[in-house]
Short mmCIF file of C-alpha atoms in Angstrom, two decimals:
data_model
loop_
_atom_site.label_atom_id
_atom_site.label_comp_id
_atom_site.label_asym_id
_atom_site.label_seq_id
_atom_site.Cartn_x
_atom_site.Cartn_y
_atom_site.Cartn_z
CA MET L 1248 1.01 5.14 90.42
CA LYS L 1249 -0.98 5.83 93.61
CA LEU L 1250 -4.19 3.88 94.26
CA ALA L 1251 -7.71 5.08 95.10
CA VAL L 1252 -10.28 2.51 96.21
CA HIS L 1253 -13.79 3.74 95.50
CA PHE L 1254 -16.95 1.97 96.69
CA GLY L 1255 -19.66 2.49 94.07
CA ALA L 1256 -19.14 1.79 90.36
CA GLY L 1257 -22.42 3.38 89.31
CA ASN L 1258 -22.82 6.45 87.15
CA ILE L 1259 -21.85 8.88 89.93
CA GLY L 1260 -18.82 6.84 90.96
CA ARG L 1261 -17.55 6.49 87.40
CA GLY L 1262 -18.66 9.90 86.15
CA PHE L 1263 -17.51 12.03 89.06
CA ILE L 1264 -15.22 10.85 91.87
CA GLY L 1265 -13.53 7.98 90.02
CA ALA L 1266 -13.02 10.20 86.98
CA LEU L 1267 -11.29 12.91 89.05
CA PHE L 1268 -8.95 10.33 90.59
CA SER L 1269 -8.08 8.93 87.17
CA GLN L 1270 -7.44 12.43 85.81
CA SER L 1271 -5.11 12.98 88.79
CA ASP L 1272 -2.97 9.96 87.80
CA TYR L 1273 -4.42 7.55 90.33
CA HIS L 1274 -5.15 3.93 89.55
CA VAL L 1275 -8.83 3.57 90.52
CA THR L 1276 -10.21 0.32 91.90
CA PHE L 1277 -14.01 0.40 91.90
CA VAL L 1278 -15.74 -1.85 94.43
CA ASP L 1279 -19.34 -2.84 93.72
CA ILE L 1280 -21.74 -5.79 93.65
CA ALA L 1281 -22.77 -5.13 90.02
CA GLU L 1282 -21.02 -8.10 88.42
CA GLN L 1283 -21.52 -6.95 84.82
CA VAL L 1284 -20.00 -3.51 85.49
CA ILE L 1285 -17.06 -5.00 87.39
CA ASN L 1286 -16.36 -7.49 84.60
CA GLN L 1287 -16.53 -4.73 81.98
CA LEU L 1288 -14.13 -2.53 83.92
CA ASN L 1289 -11.64 -5.39 84.04
CA THR L 1290 -12.08 -6.22 80.36
CA GLU L 1291 -12.18 -2.75 78.84
CA LYS L 1292 -10.05 -0.95 81.45
CA ARG L 1293 -11.43 2.43 80.31
CA TYR L 1294 -14.62 4.35 79.55
CA GLN L 1295 -15.80 7.75 78.34
CA VAL L 1296 -17.29 10.55 80.40
CA LYS L 1297 -19.52 12.72 78.22
CA LEU L 1298 -20.48 16.27 79.19
CA ALA L 1299 -24.13 17.33 78.87
CA THR L 1300 -23.37 20.37 76.68
CA ASP L 1301 -24.12 21.39 73.11
CA GLN L 1302 -20.62 20.26 72.14
CA GLN L 1303 -20.93 16.88 73.97
CA GLU L 1304 -17.23 16.94 74.89
CA THR L 1305 -15.82 13.58 76.04
CA MET L 1306 -12.85 12.51 78.12
CA THR L 1307 -11.32 9.08 78.42
CA ILE L 1308 -11.02 7.62 81.92
CA ASP L 1309 -8.41 4.88 82.17
CA ASN L 1310 -6.28 3.11 84.79
CA VAL L 1311 -9.48 1.59 86.21
CA PHE L 1312 -10.16 -1.83 87.71
CA GLY L 1313 -13.09 -3.51 89.43
CA LEU L 1314 -13.66 -5.77 92.44
CA ASN L 1315 -16.87 -7.43 93.63
CA ASN L 1316 -17.16 -6.93 97.38
CA LEU L 1317 -19.42 -9.99 97.71
CA THR L 1318 -17.12 -12.50 95.99
CA GLN L 1319 -13.67 -10.85 96.25
CA GLU L 1320 -13.53 -9.77 99.86
CA GLN L 1321 -9.85 -10.58 100.38
CA GLU L 1322 -8.87 -8.71 97.20
CA VAL L 1323 -10.75 -5.64 98.49
CA VAL L 1324 -8.96 -5.92 101.84
CA GLU L 1325 -5.61 -6.06 100.04
CA ALA L 1326 -6.50 -3.07 97.87
CA ILE L 1327 -7.43 -1.00 100.94
CA GLY L 1328 -4.03 -1.97 102.33
CA LYS L 1329 -2.30 -0.25 99.39
CA ALA L 1330 -4.59 2.74 98.83
CA THR L 1331 -4.00 6.42 99.43
CA TYR L 1332 -7.71 7.24 99.29
CA LEU L 1333 -10.76 5.21 100.31
CA THR L 1334 -13.96 6.86 99.07
CA THR L 1335 -17.64 6.12 98.54
CA ALA L 1336 -20.52 7.23 96.31
CA ILE L 1337 -23.13 4.59 97.05
CA GLY L 1338 -25.91 6.36 98.96
CA PRO L 1339 -25.93 7.05 102.72
CA ASN L 1340 -28.20 4.07 103.44
CA ILE L 1341 -25.58 1.63 102.12
CA LEU L 1342 -22.71 2.88 104.30
CA PRO L 1343 -23.50 0.52 107.24
CA HIS L 1344 -23.39 -2.46 104.86
CA ILE L 1345 -19.90 -1.77 103.49
CA ALA L 1346 -18.40 -0.70 106.83
CA PRO L 1347 -17.51 -4.23 108.03
CA LEU L 1348 -15.39 -4.88 104.92
CA MET L 1349 -13.76 -1.44 105.15
CA ALA L 1350 -13.00 -2.12 108.82
CA LYS L 1351 -11.37 -5.43 107.93
CA GLY L 1352 -9.23 -3.72 105.29
CA ILE L 1353 -8.20 -0.94 107.68
CA MET L 1354 -7.46 -3.42 110.45
CA GLU L 1355 -5.07 -5.43 108.28
CA ARG L 1356 -3.55 -2.27 106.81
CA VAL L 1357 -2.51 -0.61 110.10
CA ARG L 1358 -0.79 -3.83 111.20
CA LYS L 1359 1.45 -3.74 108.13
CA THR L 1360 2.12 -0.10 107.26
CA ASP L 1361 2.31 3.42 108.66
CA GLU L 1362 1.39 4.93 105.27
CA LYS L 1363 -1.49 7.39 105.57
CA LEU L 1364 -4.99 6.54 104.34
CA TYR L 1365 -7.64 9.21 103.68
CA VAL L 1366 -11.30 8.14 103.99
CA ILE L 1367 -14.01 10.34 102.43
CA ALA L 1368 -17.70 9.51 102.01
CA CYS L 1369 -18.92 11.45 98.96
CA GLU L 1370 -22.64 11.35 99.72
CA ASN L 1371 -25.57 13.79 99.79
CA GLN L 1372 -25.66 13.70 103.57
CA ILE L 1373 -24.38 16.10 106.22
CA SER L 1374 -21.33 14.60 108.00
CA ALA L 1375 -21.50 11.42 105.91
CA THR L 1376 -17.87 10.54 106.66
CA ASP L 1377 -18.50 10.89 110.41
CA LEU L 1378 -21.36 8.42 109.99
CA LEU L 1379 -19.15 6.04 108.03
CA LYS L 1380 -16.39 6.35 110.64
CA GLY L 1381 -18.89 5.37 113.34
CA TYR L 1382 -20.01 2.32 111.37
CA ILE L 1383 -16.39 1.29 110.75
CA PHE L 1384 -15.44 1.77 114.41
CA ASP L 1385 -18.28 -0.57 115.40
CA HIS L 1386 -16.24 -3.34 113.74
CA LEU L 1387 -12.76 -2.44 115.04
CA ASP L 1388 -11.11 -3.74 118.19
CA GLU L 1389 -9.70 -1.26 120.71
CA GLU L 1390 -6.12 -2.00 119.73
CA THR L 1391 -6.77 -1.08 116.11
CA LYS L 1392 -8.64 2.11 117.06
CA GLU L 1393 -5.57 3.25 119.00
CA LYS L 1394 -3.32 2.57 116.00
CA LEU L 1395 -5.36 4.77 113.65
CA ALA L 1396 -4.01 8.09 114.95
CA GLY L 1397 -1.63 9.57 112.40
CA LYS L 1398 -2.37 6.73 109.96
CA VAL L 1399 -6.05 6.87 108.96
CA TYR L 1400 -7.86 10.17 108.49
CA PHE L 1401 -11.60 10.70 108.05
CA PHE L 1402 -12.69 13.87 106.23
CA ASN L 1403 -16.24 15.10 105.65
CA SER L 1404 -17.06 16.44 102.19
CA ALA L 1405 -19.74 18.08 100.08
CA VAL L 1406 -20.29 16.87 96.52
CA ASP L 1407 -22.32 18.38 93.72
CA ARG L 1408 -22.73 17.08 90.18
CA ILE L 1409 -25.90 16.10 88.36
CA VAL L 1410 -25.62 12.60 86.91
CA PRO L 1411 -29.01 11.54 85.52
CA ILE L 1412 -30.30 7.99 85.21
CA GLN L 1413 -29.38 6.89 81.71
CA ASN L 1414 -29.75 3.89 79.49
CA ASN L 1415 -26.10 3.00 78.96
CA LYS L 1416 -27.09 -0.01 76.81
CA GLY L 1417 -24.34 -2.09 78.35
CA SER L 1418 -21.72 0.65 78.00
CA LEU L 1419 -19.55 1.99 80.81
CA ASP L 1420 -19.75 5.50 79.32
CA VAL L 1421 -21.46 8.11 81.51
CA LEU L 1422 -23.25 11.38 80.77
CA VAL L 1423 -22.67 14.13 83.38
CA GLU L 1424 -23.18 17.87 83.59
CA ALA L 1425 -20.07 19.98 83.08
CA TYR L 1426 -20.36 21.70 86.49
CA TYR L 1427 -19.13 19.96 89.62
CA GLU L 1428 -17.99 20.78 93.14
CA TRP L 1429 -16.12 18.55 95.59
CA VAL L 1430 -15.29 20.32 98.87
CA VAL L 1431 -13.36 18.48 101.59
CA GLU L 1432 -12.94 19.65 105.20
CA ALA L 1433 -9.31 19.20 106.23
CA ASN L 1434 -7.02 21.23 108.47
CA GLU L 1435 -3.86 19.78 106.97
CA SER L 1436 -2.37 19.15 103.55
CA ILE L 1437 -3.60 15.98 101.84
CA PRO L 1438 -2.53 14.36 98.55
CA TYR L 1439 -3.62 16.35 95.50
CA VAL L 1440 -6.71 15.37 93.54
CA GLU L 1441 -7.81 17.50 90.59
CA GLY L 1442 -11.05 19.33 91.32
CA MET L 1443 -10.95 18.77 95.10
CA LYS L 1444 -11.28 22.00 97.12
CA ILE L 1445 -9.89 21.93 100.68
CA VAL L 1446 -11.57 24.11 103.35
CA SER L 1447 -11.17 24.39 107.11
CA ASP L 1448 -14.93 24.63 107.80
CA LEU L 1449 -17.30 22.62 105.63
CA ALA L 1450 -20.59 23.65 107.25
CA PRO L 1451 -21.29 26.74 105.10
CA TYR L 1452 -20.49 24.81 101.90
CA ILE L 1453 -22.43 21.67 102.69
CA GLU L 1454 -25.52 23.50 103.95
CA ARG L 1455 -25.40 25.99 101.07
CA LYS L 1456 -25.28 23.07 98.65
CA LEU L 1457 -27.80 20.84 100.44
CA PHE L 1458 -30.34 23.62 101.02
CA THR L 1459 -29.99 25.12 97.53
CA VAL L 1460 -29.12 22.33 95.09
CA ASN L 1461 -30.79 19.41 96.85
CA THR L 1462 -33.74 21.40 98.19
CA GLY L 1463 -34.31 23.03 94.81
CA HIS L 1464 -34.01 19.74 92.95
CA ALA L 1465 -36.52 18.09 95.30
CA VAL L 1466 -39.04 20.92 95.02
CA ILE L 1467 -38.91 20.74 91.20
CA ALA L 1468 -39.27 16.95 91.28
CA TYR L 1469 -42.24 16.79 93.65
CA LEU L 1470 -44.12 19.70 92.07
CA GLY L 1471 -43.21 18.37 88.62
CA PHE L 1472 -44.56 14.93 89.54
CA LEU L 1473 -47.84 16.48 90.69
CA GLY L 1474 -47.92 18.53 87.48
CA LYS L 1475 -47.36 15.38 85.40
CA LYS L 1476 -44.02 16.65 84.03
CA GLU L 1477 -41.57 14.05 82.82
CA THR L 1478 -38.22 15.80 83.36
CA ILE L 1479 -36.72 18.49 85.57
CA ASP L 1480 -36.23 20.94 82.69
CA GLN L 1481 -39.83 20.43 81.57
CA ALA L 1482 -41.02 21.15 85.11
CA LEU L 1483 -39.03 24.39 85.22
CA ALA L 1484 -40.58 25.48 81.93
CA ASP L 1485 -43.81 25.79 83.94
CA GLU L 1486 -43.76 29.36 85.29
CA ALA L 1487 -45.77 28.44 88.38
CA ILE L 1488 -43.28 25.72 89.37
CA LEU L 1489 -40.32 28.00 88.63
CA ALA L 1490 -41.83 30.72 90.83
CA GLN L 1491 -42.42 28.22 93.64
CA VAL L 1492 -38.83 26.97 93.43
CA ARG L 1493 -37.51 30.53 93.65
CA ALA L 1494 -39.79 31.27 96.61
CA THR L 1495 -38.58 28.15 98.44
CA LEU L 1496 -34.92 28.93 97.79
CA SER L 1497 -35.47 32.47 99.03
CA GLU L 1498 -36.45 30.93 102.39
CA THR L 1499 -33.46 28.58 102.54
CA GLY L 1500 -31.30 31.48 101.37
CA ALA L 1501 -32.58 33.73 104.16
CA TYR L 1502 -31.62 31.04 106.69
CA LEU L 1503 -28.15 30.51 105.14
CA ILE L 1504 -27.46 34.26 105.07
CA HIS L 1505 -28.60 34.53 108.70
CA GLN L 1506 -26.59 31.49 109.84
CA TYR L 1507 -23.32 31.99 107.96
CA GLY L 1508 -23.23 35.67 107.09
CA LEU L 1509 -23.26 34.99 103.35
CA ASN L 1510 -23.32 37.96 101.01
CA PRO L 1511 -26.99 38.24 99.89
CA ASP L 1512 -26.15 39.31 96.33
CA GLU L 1513 -23.57 36.54 95.90
CA HIS L 1514 -25.99 33.96 97.27
CA GLN L 1515 -28.70 35.12 94.87
CA GLN L 1516 -26.22 34.66 92.02
CA TYR L 1517 -25.55 31.14 93.34
CA ILE L 1518 -29.31 30.39 93.35
CA ASP L 1519 -29.64 31.69 89.78
CA LYS L 1520 -26.69 29.54 88.66
CA ILE L 1521 -28.22 26.43 90.26
CA ILE L 1522 -31.60 26.99 88.60
CA ASN L 1523 -29.90 27.44 85.23
CA ARG L 1524 -28.12 24.11 85.77
CA PHE L 1525 -31.47 22.44 86.40
CA LYS L 1526 -32.77 23.83 83.08
CA ASN L 1527 -30.17 21.83 81.11
CA ALA L 1528 -32.30 19.82 78.67
CA HIS L 1529 -29.27 17.68 77.69
CA LEU L 1530 -29.52 15.95 81.07
CA HIS L 1531 -33.11 14.76 80.44
CA ASP L 1532 -33.32 14.15 84.19
CA ALA L 1533 -36.56 12.42 85.19
CA VAL L 1534 -38.58 13.90 88.07
CA THR L 1535 -39.07 10.33 89.34
CA ARG L 1536 -35.27 9.86 89.64
CA VAL L 1537 -34.80 13.10 91.55
CA GLY L 1538 -37.84 12.50 93.75
CA ARG L 1539 -37.02 8.89 94.67
CA SER L 1540 -36.44 7.89 98.32
CA PRO L 1541 -38.90 10.41 99.84
CA LEU L 1542 -38.64 8.88 103.32
CA ARG L 1543 -34.93 9.72 103.41
CA LYS L 1544 -35.47 13.12 101.86
CA LEU L 1545 -38.13 13.94 104.46
CA GLY L 1546 -35.73 13.06 107.28
CA PRO L 1547 -35.13 15.58 110.11
CA ASN L 1548 -31.63 16.46 108.89
CA ASP L 1549 -32.31 16.44 105.17
CA ARG L 1550 -33.07 18.98 102.43
CA LEU L 1551 -36.67 19.93 103.23
CA VAL L 1552 -37.35 19.54 106.94
CA LYS L 1553 -34.02 20.78 108.35
CA PRO L 1554 -34.12 24.19 106.63
CA ALA L 1555 -37.79 24.62 107.62
CA VAL L 1556 -36.96 23.90 111.27
CA GLU L 1557 -33.91 26.17 111.23
CA ALA L 1558 -35.87 28.96 109.50
CA ALA L 1559 -38.59 28.70 112.15
CA LYS L 1560 -35.98 28.95 114.94
CA ALA L 1561 -34.57 32.09 113.31
CA GLY L 1562 -38.00 33.68 112.86
CA ILE L 1563 -37.78 33.31 109.07
CA SER L 1564 -40.68 32.33 106.81
CA TYR L 1565 -40.99 28.61 106.05
CA SER L 1566 -44.40 28.45 104.30
CA ASN L 1567 -42.91 27.58 100.90
CA LEU L 1568 -40.76 24.85 102.45
CA ALA L 1569 -43.93 23.52 104.08
CA LYS L 1570 -45.57 23.44 100.65
CA ALA L 1571 -42.57 21.53 99.27
CA ILE L 1572 -42.85 18.99 102.12
CA ALA L 1573 -46.57 18.62 101.42
CA ALA L 1574 -45.79 17.98 97.74
CA ALA L 1575 -43.25 15.32 98.75
CA LEU L 1576 -45.95 13.59 100.78
CA HIS L 1577 -47.94 13.27 97.53
CA PHE L 1578 -45.10 11.48 95.71
CA ASP L 1579 -47.05 8.36 94.79
CA TYR L 1580 -44.64 6.64 92.40
CA GLN L 1581 -45.21 2.90 92.30
CA GLU L 1582 -41.70 1.99 91.10
CA ASP L 1583 -40.00 3.50 94.16
CA PRO L 1584 -40.29 1.31 97.30
CA GLU L 1585 -39.97 4.30 99.66
CA ALA L 1586 -42.73 6.17 97.83
CA VAL L 1587 -45.00 3.13 98.10
CA LYS L 1588 -44.23 2.77 101.81
CA LEU L 1589 -44.83 6.48 102.41
CA GLN L 1590 -48.30 6.31 100.85
CA GLU L 1591 -49.13 3.22 102.92
CA MET L 1592 -48.04 5.02 106.09
CA ILE L 1593 -50.14 8.08 105.28
CA LYS L 1594 -53.19 5.94 104.57
CA GLU L 1595 -52.72 4.00 107.82
CA LYS L 1596 -51.64 6.76 110.24
CA GLY L 1597 -52.40 10.14 108.68
CA VAL L 1598 -50.06 12.98 107.74
CA PRO L 1599 -49.32 14.38 111.26
CA ALA L 1600 -48.28 10.97 112.61
CA VAL L 1601 -46.12 10.30 109.54
CA LEU L 1602 -44.39 13.67 109.94
CA GLN L 1603 -43.62 12.85 113.56
CA GLU L 1604 -42.24 9.41 112.70
CA VAL L 1605 -40.34 10.29 109.52
CA SER L 1606 -39.42 13.95 110.01
CA GLY L 1607 -39.27 14.32 113.79
CA LEU L 1608 -41.95 17.03 113.76
CA GLU L 1609 -44.35 16.99 116.71
CA GLU L 1610 -48.04 16.94 115.80
CA ASN L 1611 -48.68 20.30 117.49
CA ASN L 1612 -45.65 21.94 115.83
CA GLU L 1613 -46.50 25.06 113.81
CA ILE L 1614 -44.54 23.64 110.84
CA THR L 1615 -46.63 20.47 110.97
CA LYS L 1616 -49.83 22.52 110.97
CA GLU L 1617 -48.66 24.48 107.94
CA ILE L 1618 -47.66 21.28 106.08
CA VAL L 1619 -51.05 19.68 106.81
CA LYS L 1620 -52.81 22.83 105.55
CA GLN L 1621 -50.72 22.82 102.34
CA TYR L 1622 -51.22 19.05 101.91
#
């Protein structure tokens, strides 16, 4: 049985990427610092993935194992040495912290075997695997870097599946939506994994997803938070919020159609499908979960600012995106450290200065002026 080593044993890791590997007859070794989850994986050796549908279908995920990357470093290195795939679903901000251990595993591996290893960062971040590769290379010697050619491959990917925060009550079982998409950019054949779609150019897929799913999700969350809604589906039940989401996605859609020549009717169907996914009450997805980490989500290459900048360059309206950014700046949720920091920064420096520091928008930029007006 082939081995996949996956960093991140949380709900997304278990309910999405790890599950697909298991269903494709891979033994899955999850690497995480969550001691309780790791111990449970090693004791129970299986868990259930439940679909957020009326029928609540379940599937059993087995052939799973866990390692703690803080206390079992050598075991992780050895697992990387035997793996076919090395993947992550931990959040882009954590990639630099796991890169040294990955580099150690890769370094030992290429000294012992010519077997191919495929590295994929499954994160909500454009070119996440390229970022991870850079972090890993920072910890490799020149000799090892030269040995990687033809042995270790790094592929960017786009991932899409809603996995809400849930009270598992000590269980490994995970609730996920039925829909998912995992698109990997590769110009050669790679070992089969069920549900993985291989494309030669990822850009249209990742931007379509990021600027429709992630942008839409964020707009609902931030407007929902301001409207004192508890969950995403409750927020969308508000006609004013629904109309604002549609207006925002019409702007990102206009940019995507302009940039990639997408079929306008097909893209509108995609938008409608995404909004219907968000309306799934079975997910009970909190607006505070979706809105968390506003500093990252207001970054220059992320779901709100990047499409506004690109729309402006193309002469396309961005006023609704500006309103979404303004709403994000009002995300004052005390249980999220980034939200707390954002409010402190606004209080200390003002909105224009924060937009320049966090989003890379100059104070005299027309987008900045529109955001300040909406704020």
